[in-house]
Structures are given as structure tokens and as C-alpha cells.
CSV table of C-alpha atoms in Angstrom, one decimal:
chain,number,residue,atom,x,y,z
A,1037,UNK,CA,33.0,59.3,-56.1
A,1038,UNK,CA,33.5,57.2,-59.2
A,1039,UNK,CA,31.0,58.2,-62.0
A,1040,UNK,CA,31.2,59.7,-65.6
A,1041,UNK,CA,32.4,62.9,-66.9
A,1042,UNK,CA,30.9,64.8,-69.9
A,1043,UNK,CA,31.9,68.8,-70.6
A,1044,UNK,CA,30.6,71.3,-71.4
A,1045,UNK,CA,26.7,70.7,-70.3
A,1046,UNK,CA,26.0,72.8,-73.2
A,1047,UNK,CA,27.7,73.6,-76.7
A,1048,UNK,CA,26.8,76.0,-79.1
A,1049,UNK,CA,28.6,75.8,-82.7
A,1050,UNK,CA,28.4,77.3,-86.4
A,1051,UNK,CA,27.9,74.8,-89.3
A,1052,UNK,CA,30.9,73.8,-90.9
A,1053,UNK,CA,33.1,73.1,-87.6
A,1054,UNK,CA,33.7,69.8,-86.2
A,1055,UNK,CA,33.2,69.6,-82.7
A,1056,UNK,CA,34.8,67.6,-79.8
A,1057,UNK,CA,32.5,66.4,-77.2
A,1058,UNK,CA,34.8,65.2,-73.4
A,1059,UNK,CA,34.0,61.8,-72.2
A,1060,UNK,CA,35.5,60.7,-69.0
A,1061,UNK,CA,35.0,57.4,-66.7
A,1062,UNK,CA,36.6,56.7,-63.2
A,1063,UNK,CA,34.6,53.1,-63.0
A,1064,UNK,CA,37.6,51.3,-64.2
A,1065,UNK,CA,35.2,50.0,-67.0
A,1066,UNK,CA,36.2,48.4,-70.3
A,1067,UNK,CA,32.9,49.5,-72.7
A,1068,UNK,CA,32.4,53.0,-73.7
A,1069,UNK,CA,29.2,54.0,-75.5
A,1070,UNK,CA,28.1,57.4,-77.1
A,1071,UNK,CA,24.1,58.0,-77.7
A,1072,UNK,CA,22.3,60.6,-79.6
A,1073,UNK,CA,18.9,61.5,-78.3
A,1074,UNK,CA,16.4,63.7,-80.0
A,1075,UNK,CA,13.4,65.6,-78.2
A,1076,UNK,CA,10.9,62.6,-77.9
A,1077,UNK,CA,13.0,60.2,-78.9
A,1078,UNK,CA,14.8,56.8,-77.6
A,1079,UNK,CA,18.6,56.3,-77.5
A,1080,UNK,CA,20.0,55.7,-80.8
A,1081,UNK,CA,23.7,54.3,-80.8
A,1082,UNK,CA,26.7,56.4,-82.4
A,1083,UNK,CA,29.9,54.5,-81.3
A,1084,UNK,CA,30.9,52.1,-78.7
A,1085,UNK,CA,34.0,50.6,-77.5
A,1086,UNK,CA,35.0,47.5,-75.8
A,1087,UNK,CA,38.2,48.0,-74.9
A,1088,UNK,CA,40.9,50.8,-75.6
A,1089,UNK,CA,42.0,51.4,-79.1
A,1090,UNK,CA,39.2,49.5,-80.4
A,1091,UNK,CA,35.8,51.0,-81.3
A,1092,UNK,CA,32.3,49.6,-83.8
A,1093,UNK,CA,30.2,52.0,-85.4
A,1094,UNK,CA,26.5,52.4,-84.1
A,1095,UNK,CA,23.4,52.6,-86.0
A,1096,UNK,CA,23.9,56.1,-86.7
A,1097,UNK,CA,27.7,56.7,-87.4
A,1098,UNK,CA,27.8,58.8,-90.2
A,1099,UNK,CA,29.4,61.9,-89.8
A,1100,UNK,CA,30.7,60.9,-86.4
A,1101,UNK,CA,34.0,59.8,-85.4
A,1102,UNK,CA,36.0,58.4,-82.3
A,1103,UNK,CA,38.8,57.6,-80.3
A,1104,UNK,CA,39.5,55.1,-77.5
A,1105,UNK,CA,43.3,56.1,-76.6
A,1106,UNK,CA,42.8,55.4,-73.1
A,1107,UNK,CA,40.8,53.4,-70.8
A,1108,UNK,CA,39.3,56.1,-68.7
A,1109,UNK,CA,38.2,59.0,-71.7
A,1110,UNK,CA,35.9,58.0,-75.3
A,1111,UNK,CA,36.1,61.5,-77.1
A,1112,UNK,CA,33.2,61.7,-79.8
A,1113,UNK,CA,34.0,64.4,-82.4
A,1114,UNK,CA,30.9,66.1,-84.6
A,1115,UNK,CA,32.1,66.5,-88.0
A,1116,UNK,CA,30.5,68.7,-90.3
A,1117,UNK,CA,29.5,65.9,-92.3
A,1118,UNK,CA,26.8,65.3,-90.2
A,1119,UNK,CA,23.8,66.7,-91.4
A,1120,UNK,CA,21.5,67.3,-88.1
A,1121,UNK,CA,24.0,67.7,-85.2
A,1122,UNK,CA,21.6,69.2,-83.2
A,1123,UNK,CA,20.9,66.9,-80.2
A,1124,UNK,CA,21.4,65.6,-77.0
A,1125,UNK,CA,24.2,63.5,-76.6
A,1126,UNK,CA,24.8,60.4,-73.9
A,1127,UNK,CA,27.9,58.7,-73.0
A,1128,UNK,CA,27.6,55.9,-71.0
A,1129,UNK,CA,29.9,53.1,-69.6
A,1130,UNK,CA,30.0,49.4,-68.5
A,1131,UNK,CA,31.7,46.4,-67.1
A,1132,UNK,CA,33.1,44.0,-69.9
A,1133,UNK,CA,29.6,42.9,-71.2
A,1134,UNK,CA,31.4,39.4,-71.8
A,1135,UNK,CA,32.2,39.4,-67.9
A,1136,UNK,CA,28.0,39.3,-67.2
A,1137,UNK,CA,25.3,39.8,-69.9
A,1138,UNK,CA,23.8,42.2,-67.4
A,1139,UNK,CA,26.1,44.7,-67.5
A,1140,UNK,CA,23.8,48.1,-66.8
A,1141,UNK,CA,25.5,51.2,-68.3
A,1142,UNK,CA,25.9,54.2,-66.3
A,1143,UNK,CA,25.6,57.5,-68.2
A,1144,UNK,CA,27.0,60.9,-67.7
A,1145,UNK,CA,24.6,64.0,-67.6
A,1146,UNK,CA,24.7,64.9,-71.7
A,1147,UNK,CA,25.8,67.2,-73.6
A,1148,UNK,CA,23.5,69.6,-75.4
A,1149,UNK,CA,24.9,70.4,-79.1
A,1150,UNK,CA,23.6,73.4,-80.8
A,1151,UNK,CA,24.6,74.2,-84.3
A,1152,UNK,CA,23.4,77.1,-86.0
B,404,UNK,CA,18.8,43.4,-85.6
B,405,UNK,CA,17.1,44.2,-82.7
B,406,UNK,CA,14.1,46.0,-82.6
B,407,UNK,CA,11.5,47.3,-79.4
B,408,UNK,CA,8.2,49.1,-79.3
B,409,UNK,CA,6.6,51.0,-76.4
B,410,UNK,CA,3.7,53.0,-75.8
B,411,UNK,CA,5.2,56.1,-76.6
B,412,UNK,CA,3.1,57.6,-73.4
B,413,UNK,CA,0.9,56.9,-70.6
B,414,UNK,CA,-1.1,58.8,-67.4
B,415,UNK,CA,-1.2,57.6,-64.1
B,416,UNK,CA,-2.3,59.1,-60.6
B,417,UNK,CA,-1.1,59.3,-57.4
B,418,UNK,CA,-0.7,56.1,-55.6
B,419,UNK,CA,-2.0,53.8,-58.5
B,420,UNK,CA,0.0,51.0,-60.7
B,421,UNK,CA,1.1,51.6,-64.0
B,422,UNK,CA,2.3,49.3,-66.7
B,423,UNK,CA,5.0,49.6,-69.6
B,424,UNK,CA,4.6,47.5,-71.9
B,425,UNK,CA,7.9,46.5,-74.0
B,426,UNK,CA,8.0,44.0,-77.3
B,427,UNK,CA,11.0,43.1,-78.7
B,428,UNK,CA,12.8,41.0,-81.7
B,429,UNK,CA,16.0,40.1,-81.4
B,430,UNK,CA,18.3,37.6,-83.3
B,431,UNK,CA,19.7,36.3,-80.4
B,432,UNK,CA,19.0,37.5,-76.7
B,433,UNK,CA,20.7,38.7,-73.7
B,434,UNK,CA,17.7,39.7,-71.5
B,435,UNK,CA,15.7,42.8,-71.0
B,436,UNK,CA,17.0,46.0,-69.4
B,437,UNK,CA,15.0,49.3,-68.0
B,438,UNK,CA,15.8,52.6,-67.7
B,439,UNK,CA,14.6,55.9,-66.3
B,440,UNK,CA,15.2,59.4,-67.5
B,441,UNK,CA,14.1,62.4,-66.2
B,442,UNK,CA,13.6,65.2,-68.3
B,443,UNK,CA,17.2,66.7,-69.4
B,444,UNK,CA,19.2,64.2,-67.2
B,445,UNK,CA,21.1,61.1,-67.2
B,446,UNK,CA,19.1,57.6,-67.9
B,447,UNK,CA,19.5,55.4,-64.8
B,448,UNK,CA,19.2,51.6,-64.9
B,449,UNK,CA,16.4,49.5,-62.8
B,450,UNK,CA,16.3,46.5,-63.5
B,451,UNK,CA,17.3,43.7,-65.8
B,452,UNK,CA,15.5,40.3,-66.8
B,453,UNK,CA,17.3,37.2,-68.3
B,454,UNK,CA,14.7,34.2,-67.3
B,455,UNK,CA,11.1,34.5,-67.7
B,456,UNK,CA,9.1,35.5,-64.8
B,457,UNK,CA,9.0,38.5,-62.3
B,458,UNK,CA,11.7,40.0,-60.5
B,459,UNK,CA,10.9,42.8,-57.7
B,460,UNK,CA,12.8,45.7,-56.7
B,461,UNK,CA,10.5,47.9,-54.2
B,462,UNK,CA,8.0,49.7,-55.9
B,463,UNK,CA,9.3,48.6,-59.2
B,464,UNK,CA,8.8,45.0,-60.8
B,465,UNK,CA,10.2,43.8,-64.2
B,466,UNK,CA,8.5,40.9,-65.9
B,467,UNK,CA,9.5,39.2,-68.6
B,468,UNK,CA,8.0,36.2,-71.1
B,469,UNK,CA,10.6,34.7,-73.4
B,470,UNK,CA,8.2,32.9,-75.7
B,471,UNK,CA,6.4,36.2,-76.5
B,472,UNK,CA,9.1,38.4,-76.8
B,473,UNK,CA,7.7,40.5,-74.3
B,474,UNK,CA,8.4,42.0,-71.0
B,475,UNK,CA,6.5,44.9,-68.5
B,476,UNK,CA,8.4,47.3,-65.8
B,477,UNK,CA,5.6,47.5,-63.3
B,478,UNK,CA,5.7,50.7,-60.9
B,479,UNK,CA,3.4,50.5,-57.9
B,480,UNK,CA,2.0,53.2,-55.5
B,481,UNK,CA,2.9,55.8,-58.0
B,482,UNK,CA,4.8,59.3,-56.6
B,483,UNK,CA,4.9,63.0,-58.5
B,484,UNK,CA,9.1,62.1,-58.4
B,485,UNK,CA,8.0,58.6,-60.9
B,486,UNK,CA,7.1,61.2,-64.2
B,487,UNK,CA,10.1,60.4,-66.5
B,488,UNK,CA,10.3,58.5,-69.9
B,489,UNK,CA,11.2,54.5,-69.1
B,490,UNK,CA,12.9,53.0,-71.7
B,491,UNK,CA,13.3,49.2,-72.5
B,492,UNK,CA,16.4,47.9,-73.7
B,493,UNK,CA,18.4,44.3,-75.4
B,494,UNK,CA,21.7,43.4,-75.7
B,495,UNK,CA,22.9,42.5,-79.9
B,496,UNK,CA,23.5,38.7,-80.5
B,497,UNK,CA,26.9,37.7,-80.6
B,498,UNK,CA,26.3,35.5,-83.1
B,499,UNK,CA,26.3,38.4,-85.7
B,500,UNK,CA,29.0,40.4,-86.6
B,501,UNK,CA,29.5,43.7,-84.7
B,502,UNK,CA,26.3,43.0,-83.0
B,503,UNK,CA,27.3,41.7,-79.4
B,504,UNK,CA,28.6,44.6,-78.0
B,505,UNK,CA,25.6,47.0,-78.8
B,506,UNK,CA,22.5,47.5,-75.9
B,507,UNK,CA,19.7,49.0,-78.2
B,508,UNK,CA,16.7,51.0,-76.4
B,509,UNK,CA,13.1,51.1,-77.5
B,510,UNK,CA,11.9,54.6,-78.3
B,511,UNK,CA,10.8,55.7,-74.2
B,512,UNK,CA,7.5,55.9,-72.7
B,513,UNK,CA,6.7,59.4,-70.9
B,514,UNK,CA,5.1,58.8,-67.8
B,515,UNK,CA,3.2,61.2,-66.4
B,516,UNK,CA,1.6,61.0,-62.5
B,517,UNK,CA,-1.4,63.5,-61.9
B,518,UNK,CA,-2.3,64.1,-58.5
């Protein structure tokens, strides 16, 4: 079954270390998005990517970074310049948006960062 | 930019209709988009609005009013399995810079069904 990958489920960390979250798509999509989501909160956009070895900053890209190396994985690393990693994070994918304006975005199941 | 507001919650019971309410401003727009989350998981889409008017999808209906910025993701004889945040959501304007790839959500509205 084609679908979206994300690993581990949950991370624990200690402040200071940058942390890799694992992004994977078998869709055979172009985009690649990662999300943050606090308790209570909406969806607020970290990176995205539109096609491999390209990538735009989000609304909230500061102490994030990314890679898009291959079509099929969107790694989002935590750096420890970011000052409230703690969160939920989303990463979702889609057909070429330019293909169709509706272009829904599948997500995988989240990852939930603790850093202590 | 793109902004959207949502009743950050509403109650419902059993077998009624419930409406979400979802404003937006955009600088350019590519139609209106609604999600579902349950608690902990995965948002899943439901349905997507370019023209004005309503479009139906069994229980759920999107509706959607271009000259007011507005739009509504209507959810009819309600079920226990329909309590999860719904979020609203627009596309950036490719007219601005680093804009058009972007869909931006609104900040969810919990649903919760009562029996």
C-alpha cells in the first residue's frame, strides 16, 4: 500500500542535540511538506519542497533545516537552535500542486519530539 | 499572506448537524480545503471548494462564498466516531514570491458529539 512513512512514533532528546526526524513517501509525489503542531493548535508550516533538491522555508523555519536528495524521503533535522522543539510534527505529501490546485496532502502518523 | 479563523470549538449530539465556520484572507486564492484529525493521528482531507456554492460528500458538505471570503464544512447525522478537530485550509498566491507552493491551515475546531 502506497502511503507515508515517519519514524520513530516517538523521540525523546536532551537540549543541545540536533535531531533527525525520517520522512518517507511511496505516492510518487513531487511536494513534500513538514508541519509542527502544538497541543490545541493548527498546522503551522516548517519546510516544503516542490521537487527534489529544492526546498522554501515555512512560516516557522528557524532553527530547522532540510533536505530533499531524493524524490521518495524529506528528512527534517531539529537543531538546537530552536528554542521550543517540543511538539508534534506532520509530514505530509502531494501531487505537483501546479498539476491541479486541489492537490489534498496526505500525512504520515507524526512524530512526537520530546526535549528535556 | 493568508490568514483563517475558526471557532476554536463546538458541541454537538448524536444524530444532529453541526457547522464550522471558516473565514479567510488571502492574496490570491486557490480554493478552500478541510481536514480531519483525530486526537494524536494523521489529518485526513475531505473535501475541497474552488467555485462558490455547495459540494456534498455523504454526510459531509463543504460550502463555500467567494465574495465573503467564507466557507462552512457541514457534517450531518452526527456519530461518536465524528469528535476530532476540522481544520480549514488555502493554498499561497502564486503571484507572491515563495508563496504558491504553501497550503496554510486555520487554527482547528474540536468537535465534540455527546450522546
Amino acid at each position: 500500500d502506497g502511503g507515508i512513512t515517519q519514524s520513530p512514533k516517538y523521540l525523546f532528546r536532551k537540549e543541545g542535540q540536533n535531531v533527525t526526524l525520517s520522512c518517507e513517501q511511496n505516492l510518487n509525489h513531487d511536494a513534500m511538506y513538514w508541519y509542527r503542531q502544538d497541543p490545541g493548535q493548527g498546522l503551522r508550516l516548517i519546510y516544503y519542497s516542490q521537487i527534489v533538491n529544492d526546498f522554501q522555508k515555512g512560516d516557522i523555519a528557524e532553527g530547522y533545516s532540510v533536505s530533499r536528495e531524493k524524490k521518495e524521503s524529506f528528512p527534517l533535522t531539529v537543531t538546537s537552535a530552536q528554542k521550543n522543539p517540543t511538539a508534534f510534527y506532520l509530514c505530509a505529501s502531494s501531487t505537483q500542486y501546479r498539476s491541479s490546485y486541489n492537490s489534498p496532502l496526505h500525512f504520515g502518523n507524526g512524530t512526537r519530539l520530546t526535549v528535556t | 499572506g493568508q490568514s483563517l479563523e475558526q471557532p476554536s470549538e463546538v458541541t454537538a449530539v448524536e444524530g444532529a448537524i453541526v457547522q464550522i465556520n471558516c473565514t479567510y484572507q488571502t492574496s490570491g486564492f486557490y480554493g478552500l480545503s478541510w481536514y480531519q484529525q483525530h486526537d494524536g493521528g494523521a489529518p485526513t482531507f475531505l473535501s475541497y471548494n474552488a467555485l462558490d456554492g455547495l459540494e456534498e460528500t455523504g454526510r459531509f458538505s463543504s460550502f463555500l462564498s467567494r465574495s465573503d471570503s467564507y466557507g462552512y464544512l457541514l457534517l450531518q447525522e452526527l456519530q461518536m466516531k465524528d469528535s476530532a478537530s476540522y481544520f480549514c485550509a488555502v493554498r499561497g498566491s502564486y503571484m507572491i514570491y515563495n508563496q504558491g507552493g504553501k497550503l496554510i491551515f486555520g487554527q482547528g475546531t474540536e468537535l465534540s458529539v455527546k450522546p
